[in-house]
PDB file of C-alpha atoms in Angstrom:
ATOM      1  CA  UNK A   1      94.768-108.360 255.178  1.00  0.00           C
ATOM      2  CA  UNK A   2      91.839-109.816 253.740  1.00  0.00           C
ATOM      3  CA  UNK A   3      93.002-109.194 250.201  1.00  0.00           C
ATOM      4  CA  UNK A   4      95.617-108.489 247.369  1.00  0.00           C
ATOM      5  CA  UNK A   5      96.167-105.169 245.644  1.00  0.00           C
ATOM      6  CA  UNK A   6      99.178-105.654 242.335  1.00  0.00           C
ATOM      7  CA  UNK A   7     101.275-102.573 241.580  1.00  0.00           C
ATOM      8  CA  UNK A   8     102.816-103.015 238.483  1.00  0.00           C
ATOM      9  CA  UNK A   9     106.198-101.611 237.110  1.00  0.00           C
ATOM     10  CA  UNK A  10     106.424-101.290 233.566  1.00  0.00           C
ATOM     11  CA  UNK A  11     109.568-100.829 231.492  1.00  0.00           C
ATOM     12  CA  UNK A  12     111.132-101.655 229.030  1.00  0.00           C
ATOM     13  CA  UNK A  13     114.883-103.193 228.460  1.00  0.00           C
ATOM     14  CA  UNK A  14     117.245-100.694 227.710  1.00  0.00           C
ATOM     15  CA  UNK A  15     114.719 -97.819 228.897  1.00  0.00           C
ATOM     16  CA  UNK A  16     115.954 -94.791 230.007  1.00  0.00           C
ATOM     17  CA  UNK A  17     114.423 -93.839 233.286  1.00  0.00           C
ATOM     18  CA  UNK A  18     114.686 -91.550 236.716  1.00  0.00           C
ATOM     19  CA  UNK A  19     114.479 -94.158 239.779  1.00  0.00           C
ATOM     20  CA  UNK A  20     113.797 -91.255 242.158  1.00  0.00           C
ATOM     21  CA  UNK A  21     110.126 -90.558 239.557  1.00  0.00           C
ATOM     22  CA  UNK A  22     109.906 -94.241 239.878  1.00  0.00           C
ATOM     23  CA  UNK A  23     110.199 -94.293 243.743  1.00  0.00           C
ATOM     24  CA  UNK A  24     108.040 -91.130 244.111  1.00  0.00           C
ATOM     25  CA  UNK A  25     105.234 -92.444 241.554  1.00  0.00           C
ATOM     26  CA  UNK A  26     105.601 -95.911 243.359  1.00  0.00           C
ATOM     27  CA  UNK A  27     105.025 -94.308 246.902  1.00  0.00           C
ATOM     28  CA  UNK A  28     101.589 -92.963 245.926  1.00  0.00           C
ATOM     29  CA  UNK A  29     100.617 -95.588 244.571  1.00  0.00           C
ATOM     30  CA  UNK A  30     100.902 -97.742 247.368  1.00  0.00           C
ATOM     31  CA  UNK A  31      99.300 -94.690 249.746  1.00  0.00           C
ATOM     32  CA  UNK A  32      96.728 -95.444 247.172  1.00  0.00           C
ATOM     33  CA  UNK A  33      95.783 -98.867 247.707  1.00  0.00           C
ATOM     34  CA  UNK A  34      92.925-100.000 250.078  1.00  0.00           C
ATOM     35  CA  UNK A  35      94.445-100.465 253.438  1.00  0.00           C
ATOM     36  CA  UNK A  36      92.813-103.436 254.262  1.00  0.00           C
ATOM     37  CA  UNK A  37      94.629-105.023 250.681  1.00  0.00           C
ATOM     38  CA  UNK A  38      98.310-105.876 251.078  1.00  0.00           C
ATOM     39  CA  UNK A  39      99.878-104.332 247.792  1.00  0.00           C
ATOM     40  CA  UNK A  40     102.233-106.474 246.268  1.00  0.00           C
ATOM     41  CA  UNK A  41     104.852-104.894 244.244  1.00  0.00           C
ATOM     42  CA  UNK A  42     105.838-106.336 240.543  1.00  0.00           C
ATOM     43  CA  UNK A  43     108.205-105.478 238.054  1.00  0.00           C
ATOM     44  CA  UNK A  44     109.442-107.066 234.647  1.00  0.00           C
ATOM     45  CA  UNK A  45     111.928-109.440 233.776  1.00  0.00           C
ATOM     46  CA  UNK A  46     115.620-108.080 232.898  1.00  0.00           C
ATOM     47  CA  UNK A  47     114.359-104.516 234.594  1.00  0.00           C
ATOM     48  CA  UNK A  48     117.816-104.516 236.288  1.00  0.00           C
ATOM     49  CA  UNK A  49     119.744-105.955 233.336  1.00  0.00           C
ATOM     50  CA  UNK A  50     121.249-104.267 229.911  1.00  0.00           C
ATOM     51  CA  UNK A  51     121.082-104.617 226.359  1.00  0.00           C
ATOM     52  CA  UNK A  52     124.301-104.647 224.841  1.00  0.00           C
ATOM     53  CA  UNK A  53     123.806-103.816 221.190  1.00  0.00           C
ATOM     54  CA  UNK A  54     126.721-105.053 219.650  1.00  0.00           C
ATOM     55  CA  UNK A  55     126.894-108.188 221.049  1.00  0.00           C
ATOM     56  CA  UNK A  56     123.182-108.633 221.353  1.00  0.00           C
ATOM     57  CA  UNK A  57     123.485-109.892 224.324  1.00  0.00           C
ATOM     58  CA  UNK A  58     121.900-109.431 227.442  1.00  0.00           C
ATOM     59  CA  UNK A  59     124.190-108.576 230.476  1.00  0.00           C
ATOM     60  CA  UNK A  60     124.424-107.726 234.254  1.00  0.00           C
ATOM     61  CA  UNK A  61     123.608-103.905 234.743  1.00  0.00           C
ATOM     62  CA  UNK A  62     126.872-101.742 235.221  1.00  0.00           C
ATOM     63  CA  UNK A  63     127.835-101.237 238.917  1.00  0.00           C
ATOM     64  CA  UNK A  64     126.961 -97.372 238.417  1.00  0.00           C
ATOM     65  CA  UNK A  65     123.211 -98.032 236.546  1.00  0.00           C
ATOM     66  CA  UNK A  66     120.920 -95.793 238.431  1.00  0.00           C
ATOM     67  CA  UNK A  67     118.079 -97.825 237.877  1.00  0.00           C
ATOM     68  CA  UNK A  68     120.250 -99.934 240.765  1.00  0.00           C
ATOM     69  CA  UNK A  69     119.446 -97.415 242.968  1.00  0.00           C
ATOM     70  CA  UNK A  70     115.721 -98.504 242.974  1.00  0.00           C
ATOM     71  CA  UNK A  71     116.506-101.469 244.491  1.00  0.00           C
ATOM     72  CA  UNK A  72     116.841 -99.934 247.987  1.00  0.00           C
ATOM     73  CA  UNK A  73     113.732 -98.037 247.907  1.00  0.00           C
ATOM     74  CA  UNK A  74     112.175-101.279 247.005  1.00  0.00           C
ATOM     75  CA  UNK A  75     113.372-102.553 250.054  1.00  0.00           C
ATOM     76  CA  UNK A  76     112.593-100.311 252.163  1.00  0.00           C
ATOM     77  CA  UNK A  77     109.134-100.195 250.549  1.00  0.00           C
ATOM     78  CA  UNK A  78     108.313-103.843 251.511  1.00  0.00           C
ATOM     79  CA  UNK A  79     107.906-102.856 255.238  1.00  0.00           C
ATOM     80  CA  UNK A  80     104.646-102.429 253.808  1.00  0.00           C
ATOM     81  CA  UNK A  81     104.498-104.374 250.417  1.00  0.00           C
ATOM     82  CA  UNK A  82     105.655-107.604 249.077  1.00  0.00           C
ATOM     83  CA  UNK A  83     107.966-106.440 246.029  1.00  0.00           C
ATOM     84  CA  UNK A  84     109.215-108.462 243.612  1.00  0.00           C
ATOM     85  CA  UNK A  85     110.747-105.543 241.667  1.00  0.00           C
ATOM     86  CA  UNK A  86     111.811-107.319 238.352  1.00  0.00           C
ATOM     87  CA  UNK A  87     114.394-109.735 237.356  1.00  0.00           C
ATOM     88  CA  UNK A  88     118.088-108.624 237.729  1.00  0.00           C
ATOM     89  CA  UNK A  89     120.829-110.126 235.764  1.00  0.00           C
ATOM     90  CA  UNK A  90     124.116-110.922 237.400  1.00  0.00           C
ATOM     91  CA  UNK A  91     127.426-112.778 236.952  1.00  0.00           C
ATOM     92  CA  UNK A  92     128.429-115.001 239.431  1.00  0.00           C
ATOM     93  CA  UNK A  93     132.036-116.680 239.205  1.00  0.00           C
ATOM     94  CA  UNK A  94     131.218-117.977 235.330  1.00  0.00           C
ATOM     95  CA  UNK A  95     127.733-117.986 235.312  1.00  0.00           C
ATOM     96  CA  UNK A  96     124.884-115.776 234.314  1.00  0.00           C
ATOM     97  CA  UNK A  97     122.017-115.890 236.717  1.00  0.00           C
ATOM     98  CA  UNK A  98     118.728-114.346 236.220  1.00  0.00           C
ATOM     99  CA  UNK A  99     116.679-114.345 239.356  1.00  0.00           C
ATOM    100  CA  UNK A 100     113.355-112.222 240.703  1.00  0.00           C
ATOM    101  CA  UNK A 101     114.312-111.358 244.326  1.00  0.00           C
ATOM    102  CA  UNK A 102     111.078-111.849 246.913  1.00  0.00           C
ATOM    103  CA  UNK A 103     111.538-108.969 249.495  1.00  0.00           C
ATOM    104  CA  UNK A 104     108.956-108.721 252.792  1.00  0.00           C
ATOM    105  CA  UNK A 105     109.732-106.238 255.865  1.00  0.00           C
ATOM    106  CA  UNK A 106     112.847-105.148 254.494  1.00  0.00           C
ATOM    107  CA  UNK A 107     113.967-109.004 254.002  1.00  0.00           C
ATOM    108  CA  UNK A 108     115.646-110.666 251.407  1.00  0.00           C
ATOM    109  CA  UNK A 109     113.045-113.795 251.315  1.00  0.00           C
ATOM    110  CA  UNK A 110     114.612-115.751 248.487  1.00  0.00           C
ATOM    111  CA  UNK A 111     115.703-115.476 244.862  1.00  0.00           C
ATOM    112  CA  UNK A 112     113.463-117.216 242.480  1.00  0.00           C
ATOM    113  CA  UNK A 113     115.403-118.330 239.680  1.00  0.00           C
ATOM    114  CA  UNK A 114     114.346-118.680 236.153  1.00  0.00           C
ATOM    115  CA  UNK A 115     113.988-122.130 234.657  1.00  0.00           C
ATOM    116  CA  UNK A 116     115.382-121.271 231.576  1.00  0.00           C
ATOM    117  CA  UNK A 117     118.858-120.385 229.555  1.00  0.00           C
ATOM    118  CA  UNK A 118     117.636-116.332 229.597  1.00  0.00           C
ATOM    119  CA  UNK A 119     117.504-115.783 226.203  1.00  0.00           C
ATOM    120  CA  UNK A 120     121.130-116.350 225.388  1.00  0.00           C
ATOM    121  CA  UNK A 121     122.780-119.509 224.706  1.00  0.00           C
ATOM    122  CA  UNK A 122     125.572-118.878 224.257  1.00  0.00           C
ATOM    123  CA  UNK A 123     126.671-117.615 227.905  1.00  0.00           C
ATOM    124  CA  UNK A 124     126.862-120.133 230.843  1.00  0.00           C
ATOM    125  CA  UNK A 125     123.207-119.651 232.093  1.00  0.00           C
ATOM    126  CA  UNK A 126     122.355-120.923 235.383  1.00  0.00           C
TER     127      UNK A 126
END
């Protein structure tokens, strides 16, 4: 590969959105890009997080969030892509995490964490 092609995933928090047009519109995309290029896949922070507006708070996504189901094709889709697909919000034991998973060749490479508190202080961030 003797260069980079960015695909970018834009959404918004809270968005309302089909992950099987997401997947579809993703997979041209990336037939799309110059095949000497290796695409690398990007998508925004708290993509697979929620809103909640009464507490305004922002929280893990529901077990059931469709928008979960992206994740796989994501994975899959870095047989041929590096994907970091967004920024997913999760609770582990007490603490909040907020973390961009690196994928490669179906691989979980690492989580990259973020540095700060995640925009609510008054969870346990880590």
């Amino acid at each position: 590969m003797s260069k980079v092609q960015p695909v970018v995933i834009c959404a918004s928090l809270n968005a309302k959105w089909d992950p099987e047009e997401v997947a579809k519109a993703l997979g041209k995309v990336i037939g799309d890009v110059d095949k000497d290029a290796l695409p690398v896949v990007l998508g925004p922070e708290f993509l697979f997080a929620s809103f909640n507006d009464q507490t305004r708070k922002i929280v893990p996504a529901a077990h059931n969030d469709p928008r979960l189901e992206l994740l796989g094709f994501l994975k899959k889709l870095s047989g041929n892509a590096l994907v970091v697909p967004g920024t997913i919000v999760e609770k582990r034991l007490l603490q909040h995490y907020n973390y961009a998973p690196v994928f490669w060749q179906g691989n979980l490479l690492q989580e990259v964490h973020k540095g700060t508190k995640g925009g609510n202080t008054e969870e346990a961030w880590a």
